[in-house]
CSV table of C-alpha atoms and ligand atoms in Angstrom, one decimal:
chain,number,residue,atom,x,y,z
A,1,MET,CA,0.0,0.0,0.0
A,2,SER,CA,1.5,3.4,-1.0
A,3,VAL,CA,0.9,6.7,0.8
A,4,PRO,CA,0.8,9.8,-1.3
A,5,LEU,CA,2.0,13.2,-0.1
A,6,VAL,CA,-1.4,14.7,-1.0
A,7,ASP,CA,-4.6,13.1,-2.5
A,8,LEU,CA,-7.3,15.5,-3.8
A,9,LYS,CA,-9.4,12.7,-5.3
A,10,GLN,CA,-10.9,11.2,-2.2
A,11,GLN,CA,-12.2,14.5,-1.0
A,12,TYR,CA,-13.8,15.2,-4.3
A,13,LEU,CA,-15.6,11.9,-4.3
A,14,ALA,CA,-16.9,12.5,-0.8
A,15,ILE,CA,-18.6,15.8,-1.9
A,16,LYS,CA,-19.1,15.1,-5.6
A,17,ASP,CA,-22.9,15.5,-5.7
A,18,GLU,CA,-22.8,18.9,-3.9
A,19,ILE,CA,-20.0,20.2,-6.2
A,20,LEU,CA,-21.6,19.1,-9.4
A,21,ALA,CA,-24.9,20.6,-8.4
A,22,ALA,CA,-23.2,23.9,-7.5
A,23,VAL,CA,-21.3,24.0,-10.8
A,24,ALA,CA,-24.5,23.2,-12.8
A,25,ASN,CA,-26.2,26.0,-10.9
A,26,VAL,CA,-23.6,28.5,-12.1
A,27,PHE,CA,-23.8,27.2,-15.7
A,28,GLU,CA,-27.6,27.7,-15.6
A,29,SER,CA,-27.2,31.2,-14.3
A,30,THR,CA,-24.5,32.0,-16.9
A,31,GLN,CA,-22.7,34.1,-14.2
A,32,PHE,CA,-19.3,32.7,-15.3
A,33,VAL,CA,-17.2,35.5,-14.0
A,34,LEU,CA,-17.8,37.1,-10.5
A,35,GLY,CA,-21.6,37.0,-9.9
A,36,ASN,CA,-23.8,36.0,-7.0
A,37,GLU,CA,-21.9,32.9,-5.9
A,38,VAL,CA,-18.5,34.8,-5.8
A,39,ALA,CA,-20.2,37.7,-3.8
A,40,ALA,CA,-21.7,35.2,-1.4
A,41,PHE,CA,-18.4,33.4,-1.0
A,42,GLU,CA,-16.6,36.7,-0.3
A,43,GLU,CA,-19.0,37.4,2.6
A,44,GLU,CA,-18.8,33.9,4.0
A,45,PHE,CA,-15.0,33.6,3.8
A,46,ALA,CA,-14.5,37.1,5.3
A,47,SER,CA,-16.8,36.2,8.2
A,48,TYR,CA,-14.9,32.9,8.7
A,49,CYS,CA,-11.7,34.9,9.1
A,50,GLY,CA,-13.4,37.5,11.4
A,51,ALA,CA,-12.8,40.2,8.8
A,52,ARG,CA,-15.4,42.7,7.5
A,53,TYR,CA,-14.7,42.4,3.8
A,54,GLY,CA,-13.4,39.9,1.3
A,55,ILE,CA,-12.4,40.7,-2.4
A,56,ALA,CA,-12.1,37.5,-4.4
A,57,VAL,CA,-9.5,37.3,-7.2
A,58,ASN,CA,-8.2,34.8,-9.7
A,59,THR,CA,-5.0,33.6,-7.7
A,60,GLY,CA,-3.3,34.1,-4.4
A,61,THR,CA,-0.5,35.9,-6.2
A,62,SER,CA,-3.0,38.5,-7.5
A,63,ALA,CA,-4.4,38.9,-4.0
A,64,LEU,CA,-0.8,39.8,-2.8
A,65,HIS,CA,-0.3,42.1,-5.8
A,66,LEU,CA,-3.5,44.0,-5.2
A,67,ALA,CA,-3.1,44.2,-1.4
A,68,LEU,CA,0.4,45.7,-1.9
A,69,LEU,CA,-0.9,48.2,-4.5
A,70,ALA,CA,-3.8,49.2,-2.1
A,71,ALA,CA,-1.2,49.8,0.6
A,72,GLY,CA,0.4,52.3,-1.7
A,73,VAL,CA,3.5,50.2,-2.5
A,74,GLY,CA,5.2,51.3,-5.7
A,75,PRO,CA,8.5,51.9,-7.4
A,76,GLU,CA,11.3,53.0,-5.0
A,77,ASP,CA,9.4,51.5,-2.0
A,78,GLU,CA,10.7,48.6,0.1
A,79,VAL,CA,8.6,45.8,1.6
A,80,ILE,CA,10.0,43.7,4.4
A,81,THR,CA,9.4,39.9,4.0
A,82,VAL,CA,11.1,36.5,4.5
A,83,PRO,CA,13.2,34.6,1.9
A,84,PHE,CA,11.9,31.3,3.2
A,85,THR,CA,8.5,31.1,1.4
A,86,PHE,CA,7.0,30.2,-1.9
A,87,VAL,CA,8.4,32.5,-4.6
A,88,ALA,CA,5.0,34.3,-5.1
A,89,THR,CA,5.4,36.3,-2.0
A,90,THR,CA,8.6,38.0,-3.4
A,91,ALA,CA,7.2,38.1,-7.0
A,92,ALA,CA,4.2,40.1,-5.9
A,93,ILE,CA,6.4,42.8,-4.4
A,94,VAL,CA,8.5,42.9,-7.6
A,95,TYR,CA,5.3,43.3,-9.7
A,96,CYS,CA,4.7,46.6,-7.9
A,97,GLY,CA,8.2,47.8,-8.9
A,98,ALA,CA,9.2,47.7,-5.2
A,99,ARG,CA,12.2,46.1,-3.6
A,100,PRO,CA,11.8,43.0,-1.3
A,101,VAL,CA,13.9,43.4,1.8
A,102,PHE,CA,14.4,40.0,3.5
A,103,VAL,CA,14.7,39.3,7.2
A,104,ASP,CA,15.4,35.7,8.4
A,105,ILE,CA,12.9,33.4,10.1
A,106,ASP,CA,12.7,32.2,13.6
A,107,PRO,CA,14.2,28.7,14.0
A,108,ILE,CA,11.3,27.4,16.1
A,109,THR,CA,8.2,28.6,14.1
A,110,TYR,CA,9.9,29.0,10.7
A,111,THR,CA,8.1,32.4,10.4
A,112,MET,CA,9.4,36.0,10.3
A,113,ASP,CA,11.7,36.7,13.3
A,114,PRO,CA,10.3,40.0,14.7
A,115,LYS,CA,13.7,40.8,16.4
A,116,LEU,CA,15.2,41.4,13.0
A,117,ILE,CA,12.6,43.8,11.6
A,118,GLU,CA,13.7,47.1,13.0
A,119,ALA,CA,17.2,46.9,11.6
A,120,ALA,CA,15.7,46.4,8.1
A,121,ILE,CA,13.5,49.5,8.2
A,122,THR,CA,14.6,52.4,6.1
A,123,PRO,CA,12.8,55.7,5.1
A,124,ARG,CA,11.6,53.8,2.0
A,125,THR,CA,9.9,50.9,3.9
A,126,LYS,CA,6.1,50.9,3.2
A,127,ALA,CA,4.9,47.5,4.4
A,128,ILE,CA,5.7,44.3,6.3
A,129,LEU,CA,4.7,41.0,4.7
A,130,PRO,CA,4.9,38.1,7.1
A,131,VAL,CA,4.1,34.6,5.9
A,132,HIS,CA,2.1,32.1,8.0
A,133,LEU,CA,4.3,29.3,6.7
A,134,TYR,CA,3.1,25.7,6.7
A,135,GLY,CA,-0.1,26.9,8.4
A,136,HIS,CA,1.5,28.3,11.5
A,137,PRO,CA,0.8,32.0,12.2
A,138,ALA,CA,3.7,34.4,12.3
A,139,ASP,CA,4.4,36.2,15.6
A,140,MET,CA,1.9,39.0,14.8
A,141,HIS,CA,1.8,41.0,18.1
A,142,PRO,CA,5.4,42.3,17.9
A,143,ILE,CA,5.2,42.7,14.1
A,144,LEU,CA,2.1,44.8,14.4
A,145,GLU,CA,3.6,46.8,17.3
A,146,ILE,CA,6.7,47.7,15.2
A,147,ALA,CA,4.5,48.5,12.2
A,148,ARG,CA,2.3,50.9,14.2
A,149,ARG,CA,5.4,52.7,15.6
A,150,HIS,CA,6.9,53.2,12.1
A,151,GLY,CA,3.6,53.8,10.3
A,152,LEU,CA,3.9,50.7,8.1
A,153,THR,CA,1.1,48.6,6.6
A,154,VAL,CA,1.0,44.9,7.6
A,155,ILE,CA,-0.1,42.4,4.9
A,156,GLU,CA,-0.5,38.7,5.9
A,157,ASP,CA,0.5,36.1,3.4
A,158,ALA,CA,-2.1,33.6,4.6
A,159,ALA,CA,-2.0,31.4,1.5
A,160,GLN,CA,-1.2,28.3,3.7
A,161,ALA,CA,-3.2,29.3,6.8
A,162,HIS,CA,-7.0,29.1,6.2
A,163,GLY,CA,-8.4,28.7,9.7
A,164,ALA,CA,-5.1,29.2,11.6
A,165,ARG,CA,-5.3,31.5,14.7
A,166,TYR,CA,-3.0,33.7,16.7
A,167,ALA,CA,-3.9,34.6,20.3
A,168,GLY,CA,-7.5,33.5,19.4
A,169,THR,CA,-7.7,35.8,16.3
A,170,PRO,CA,-8.0,34.1,12.9
A,171,CYS,CA,-5.3,34.7,10.3
A,172,GLY,CA,-7.0,37.0,7.8
A,173,SER,CA,-8.0,39.6,10.4
A,174,LEU,CA,-4.6,40.1,12.2
A,175,GLY,CA,-3.0,42.6,9.7
A,176,ASP,CA,-4.3,45.6,7.8
A,177,LEU,CA,-4.8,43.2,4.8
A,178,ALA,CA,-4.5,39.5,4.3
A,179,CYS,CA,-4.1,37.3,1.2
A,180,PHE,CA,-5.2,33.7,0.7
A,181,SER,CA,-4.7,31.3,-2.1
A,182,PHE,CA,-7.3,28.7,-3.2
A,183,TYR,CA,-4.9,26.7,-5.4
A,184,PRO,CA,-6.2,23.1,-5.4
A,185,GLY,CA,-3.7,21.8,-3.0
A,186,LYS,CA,-4.2,24.5,-0.3
A,187,ASN,CA,-6.2,23.7,2.8
A,188,LEU,CA,-9.2,25.3,1.1
A,189,GLY,CA,-8.7,24.6,-2.6
A,190,ALA,CA,-10.8,25.6,-5.6
A,191,TYR,CA,-11.1,23.2,-8.6
A,192,GLY,CA,-8.9,25.6,-10.6
A,193,GLU,CA,-7.2,28.9,-9.5
A,194,GLY,CA,-8.5,31.3,-6.8
A,195,GLY,CA,-7.5,33.8,-4.2
A,196,ILE,CA,-9.0,36.5,-1.9
A,197,VAL,CA,-7.9,39.6,0.0
A,198,THR,CA,-9.6,40.1,3.4
A,199,THR,CA,-9.5,43.5,5.3
A,200,ASN,CA,-11.6,45.7,7.7
A,201,ASN,CA,-10.8,48.9,5.7
A,202,PRO,CA,-13.5,50.0,3.2
A,203,GLU,CA,-11.0,52.3,1.4
A,204,PHE,CA,-8.8,49.2,0.6
A,205,VAL,CA,-11.9,47.3,-0.5
A,206,ARG,CA,-12.9,50.1,-3.0
A,207,THR,CA,-9.4,50.2,-4.5
A,208,ILE,CA,-9.0,46.4,-4.8
A,209,ARG,CA,-12.5,45.9,-6.3
A,210,MET,CA,-11.6,48.3,-9.0
A,211,LEU,CA,-8.0,47.0,-9.6
A,212,ARG,CA,-9.2,43.4,-10.0
A,213,ASP,CA,-11.6,44.5,-12.8
A,214,TRP,CA,-9.6,46.9,-15.0
A,215,GLY,CA,-9.6,49.8,-12.6
A,216,ALA,CA,-13.2,50.7,-13.6
A,217,GLU,CA,-15.2,52.8,-11.1
A,218,THR,CA,-18.3,52.2,-13.3
A,219,LYS,CA,-18.5,50.3,-16.6
A,220,TYR,CA,-15.9,51.7,-19.0
A,221,ASN,CA,-14.8,54.4,-16.6
A,222,HIS,CA,-11.2,53.3,-15.9
A,223,VAL,CA,-10.0,55.5,-13.1
A,224,LEU,CA,-7.1,53.2,-12.1
A,225,LYS,CA,-4.6,51.2,-14.2
A,226,GLY,CA,-6.2,47.8,-13.4
A,227,PHE,CA,-5.9,44.1,-14.2
A,228,ASN,CA,-8.1,41.2,-15.1
A,229,TYR,CA,-7.9,39.4,-11.8
A,230,ARG,CA,-11.5,38.4,-11.4
A,231,MET,CA,-12.6,35.1,-9.8
A,232,GLU,CA,-14.7,32.7,-11.9
A,233,GLY,CA,-18.3,32.0,-10.9
A,234,VAL,CA,-17.7,28.2,-10.7
A,235,GLN,CA,-14.8,28.6,-8.3
A,236,GLY,CA,-16.9,30.8,-6.0
A,237,ALA,CA,-19.7,28.2,-6.0
A,238,ILE,CA,-17.2,25.3,-5.4
A,239,LEU,CA,-15.5,27.2,-2.6
A,240,ARG,CA,-18.8,27.9,-0.9
A,241,VAL,CA,-19.5,24.2,-0.7
A,242,LYS,CA,-16.0,23.4,0.5
A,243,LEU,CA,-15.9,26.2,3.1
A,244,ARG,CA,-18.6,24.3,5.0
A,245,TYR,CA,-16.2,21.4,5.5
A,246,LEU,CA,-13.1,23.4,6.2
A,247,GLU,CA,-13.2,23.1,10.1
A,248,GLN,CA,-13.8,19.4,9.9
A,249,TRP,CA,-10.9,19.0,7.5
A,250,THR,CA,-8.7,21.2,9.6
A,251,GLU,CA,-9.5,19.0,12.7
A,252,ALA,CA,-8.6,15.9,10.7
A,253,ARG,CA,-5.2,17.5,9.7
A,254,GLY,CA,-4.6,18.2,13.4
A,255,ALA,CA,-5.3,14.6,14.3
A,256,VAL,CA,-2.8,13.4,11.7
A,257,ALA,CA,-0.3,15.8,13.2
A,258,SER,CA,-0.9,14.5,16.7
A,259,GLN,CA,-0.4,11.0,15.6
A,260,TYR,CA,2.9,11.9,13.9
A,261,ARG,CA,4.0,13.8,17.0
A,262,ALA,CA,3.2,11.0,19.4
A,263,CYS,CA,4.9,8.3,17.3
A,264,LEU,CA,7.9,10.2,16.3
A,265,ALA,CA,8.7,12.0,19.5
A,266,ASP,CA,12.0,10.2,20.2
A,267,CYS,CA,13.2,9.3,16.7
A,268,GLY,CA,15.8,12.1,16.3
A,269,LEU,CA,13.9,14.1,13.7
A,270,THR,CA,13.0,17.7,14.5
A,271,LEU,CA,9.2,17.9,14.6
A,272,PRO,CA,7.2,21.1,14.0
A,273,THR,CA,6.2,23.1,17.1
A,274,GLU,CA,2.9,24.9,17.7
A,275,ALA,CA,3.4,28.1,19.7
A,276,PRO,CA,1.3,28.2,22.9
A,277,ASN,CA,-0.9,31.0,21.5
A,278,ALA,CA,-1.2,29.5,18.1
A,279,ARG,CA,-3.5,27.2,16.1
A,280,HIS,CA,-1.4,25.4,13.5
A,281,VAL,CA,-3.5,24.2,10.5
A,282,PHE,CA,-0.8,21.9,9.1
A,283,HIS,CA,-0.9,22.7,5.4
A,284,VAL,CA,2.5,20.9,5.6
A,285,PHE,CA,3.9,18.6,8.3
A,286,PRO,CA,7.6,19.5,8.1
A,287,VAL,CA,10.3,17.5,9.8
A,288,LEU,CA,14.1,18.3,9.8
A,289,THR,CA,16.9,15.8,9.2
A,290,ARG,CA,20.6,16.2,8.2
A,291,GLN,CA,20.2,13.0,6.2
A,292,ARG,CA,17.5,14.2,3.8
A,293,GLY,CA,18.4,12.3,0.7
A,294,GLU,CA,18.7,8.9,2.6
A,295,PHE,CA,15.5,9.6,4.6
A,296,MET,CA,13.4,10.4,1.5
A,297,GLN,CA,14.9,7.4,-0.4
A,298,ALA,CA,14.1,5.0,2.5
A,299,LEU,CA,10.5,6.2,2.7
A,300,LYS,CA,10.2,6.0,-1.1
A,301,GLU,CA,11.3,2.4,-1.1
A,302,ARG,CA,8.5,1.7,1.4
A,303,GLY,CA,5.9,3.3,-0.8
A,304,ILE,CA,5.7,6.7,1.0
A,305,GLN,CA,5.9,9.9,-0.9
A,306,THR,CA,7.5,13.0,0.6
A,307,GLY,CA,8.2,16.5,-0.5
A,308,ILE,CA,10.4,19.5,0.2
A,309,HIS,CA,9.0,22.9,1.1
A,310,TYR,CA,11.2,24.6,0.0
A,311,PRO,CA,14.7,23.4,-1.2
A,312,ILE,CA,16.0,26.8,-2.1
A,313,PRO,CA,15.3,30.1,-0.3
A,314,VAL,CA,14.1,32.9,-2.6
A,315,HIS,CA,17.3,35.0,-2.1
A,316,LEU,CA,19.3,32.3,-3.8
A,317,PHE,CA,17.1,31.9,-6.9
A,318,PRO,CA,18.8,33.0,-10.2
A,319,ALA,CA,15.7,35.1,-10.9
A,320,TYR,CA,16.3,37.3,-7.8
A,321,LEU,CA,20.1,37.5,-7.8
A,322,ASP,CA,19.6,41.2,-8.8
A,323,LEU,CA,18.5,41.8,-5.2
A,324,ASN,CA,22.2,41.3,-4.3
A,325,TYR,CA,21.8,38.8,-1.5
A,326,LYS,CA,24.3,35.9,-1.2
A,327,ARG,CA,24.6,32.5,0.5
A,328,GLY,CA,25.0,33.1,4.3
A,329,ASP,CA,22.8,36.2,4.5
A,330,PHE,CA,19.9,34.2,6.0
A,331,PRO,CA,21.4,31.3,7.9
A,332,VAL,CA,18.2,30.0,9.5
A,333,SER,CA,16.3,30.0,6.1
A,334,GLU,CA,19.3,28.2,4.5
A,335,CYS,CA,19.5,25.6,7.2
A,336,ILE,CA,15.8,24.8,7.1
A,337,ALA,CA,15.9,24.7,3.3
A,338,ALA,CA,18.7,22.1,3.5
A,339,GLN,CA,17.0,19.8,6.1
A,340,GLU,CA,13.2,20.0,5.6
A,341,VAL,CA,11.1,17.1,4.5
A,342,SER,CA,7.3,17.2,4.2
A,343,LEU,CA,5.5,14.0,5.4
A,344,PRO,CA,2.2,13.0,3.8
A,345,MET,CA,-0.5,15.4,5.0
A,346,PHE,CA,-4.2,15.7,3.9
A,347,PRO,CA,-7.4,15.3,5.9
A,348,GLU,CA,-8.4,11.9,4.5
A,349,LEU,CA,-5.2,10.1,5.7
A,350,THR,CA,-6.2,7.1,7.8
A,351,THR,CA,-4.7,6.1,11.1
A,352,ALA,CA,-3.3,3.0,9.4
A,353,GLN,CA,-1.6,5.1,6.7
A,354,VAL,CA,-0.1,7.4,9.3
A,355,ALA,CA,1.1,4.4,11.2
A,356,GLN,CA,2.7,3.0,8.0
A,357,VAL,CA,4.7,6.3,7.7
A,358,THR,CA,5.8,6.4,11.3
A,359,GLU,CA,6.7,2.7,11.3
A,360,ALA,CA,8.8,3.1,8.2
A,361,ILE,CA,10.6,6.0,9.8
A,362,LEU,CA,11.2,4.1,13.1
A,363,GLU,CA,12.4,1.0,11.1
A,364,THR,CA,15.1,2.9,9.2
A,365,GLN,CA,16.0,5.2,12.1
A,366,ASN,CA,19.0,3.2,13.3
A,367,VAL,CA,20.4,2.8,9.8
A,368,TYR,CA,20.4,6.4,8.9
A,369,GLN,CA,20.8,8.2,12.3
A,370,TYR,CA,18.3,10.9,11.6
B,1,PLP,C1,0.4,29.2,-2.8
B,1,PLP,C2,1.1,30.4,-2.3
B,1,PLP,C3,1.0,31.7,-2.9
B,1,PLP,C4,0.5,31.9,-4.2
B,1,PLP,O1,-0.8,31.5,-4.4
B,1,PLP,P1,-1.3,31.1,-5.9
B,1,PLP,O2,-2.8,31.0,-5.7
B,1,PLP,O3,-0.7,29.9,-6.4
B,1,PLP,O4,-1.0,32.3,-6.8
B,1,PLP,C5,1.6,32.7,-2.2
B,1,PLP,N1,2.3,32.6,-1.0
B,1,PLP,C6,2.4,31.4,-0.4
B,1,PLP,C7,3.1,31.3,0.9
B,1,PLP,C8,1.8,30.2,-1.0
B,1,PLP,O5,2.0,29.0,-0.4
């Protein structure tokens, strides 16, 4: 029996009738782009995050791009973020013509280290963009406190953190703006591309609604240089169905994580931590080992698929060498990038499958000295 890293098919089959009815409904209505289903989803998702407004877009990357533009980020500006993330976080800053300024991550939570932020602030800094990596919230209180003192906007990259919480507050309503992705493999995934910006600020809402639809204030009155970043009607309808299951699926991810944690406590791998004030939603279950190649190969031979999130931090990508960073600049990010392995993680994993993974790890532990 093999265990995949992620399996989207089982979940689809479990909700197939509801999904197909929702899709048929959109086709009948011919509201193929935006429309009532998207508007209803915006309200329901914002409410789920404890935010007043949601503006649905075509991808998580577009959500980041528009949130940055709404915050006034443009050429000559700087945005403080982390190099240990998916490339989209950095790309969105570059789309605005601004410069990404990296600070390293905390070695325990793998999210932005607030102690390093102040030294990175310059007169050009406009915003701080922390990432709730793997589904664990960034340490938002000190980040928000620094931002308030320096007059900076805080934008959450919550693409991996649907349903995560920090000190009881959901990700999506912690910063001035927050951005989610509904890429199929995310904790809440569309059957195609999708994203949303959440915020409590009506001015940001006005700007982002215009920017996602060609900058038009009213039809054919283009007051801003906008984009075609609209969400499709079918994705809104599918996401409304799936949102109703999200808590149940998040609980299931938590149960898988607990089983991993209990069985792997003493095996020598570094396991992910959940800060005392945090709810981790385990988009990824990351473990660290110095023997990554051997570890992944041993699991592969036992039918278990693993992944790496992410093997190279953004400051070392050829595409971003013009930012003039070099190896050694962000030692924690580089260290985690060299050691991280993602174990199978999705809500439908059975207790037996998780046991198969943990037994395979324990069986090979003495051979490889993880
Ligand atoms: C997936 C992801 C994005 C981009 O979302 P898309 O919907 O794929 O554009 C941005 N940031 C992080 C951290 C992500 O994981």
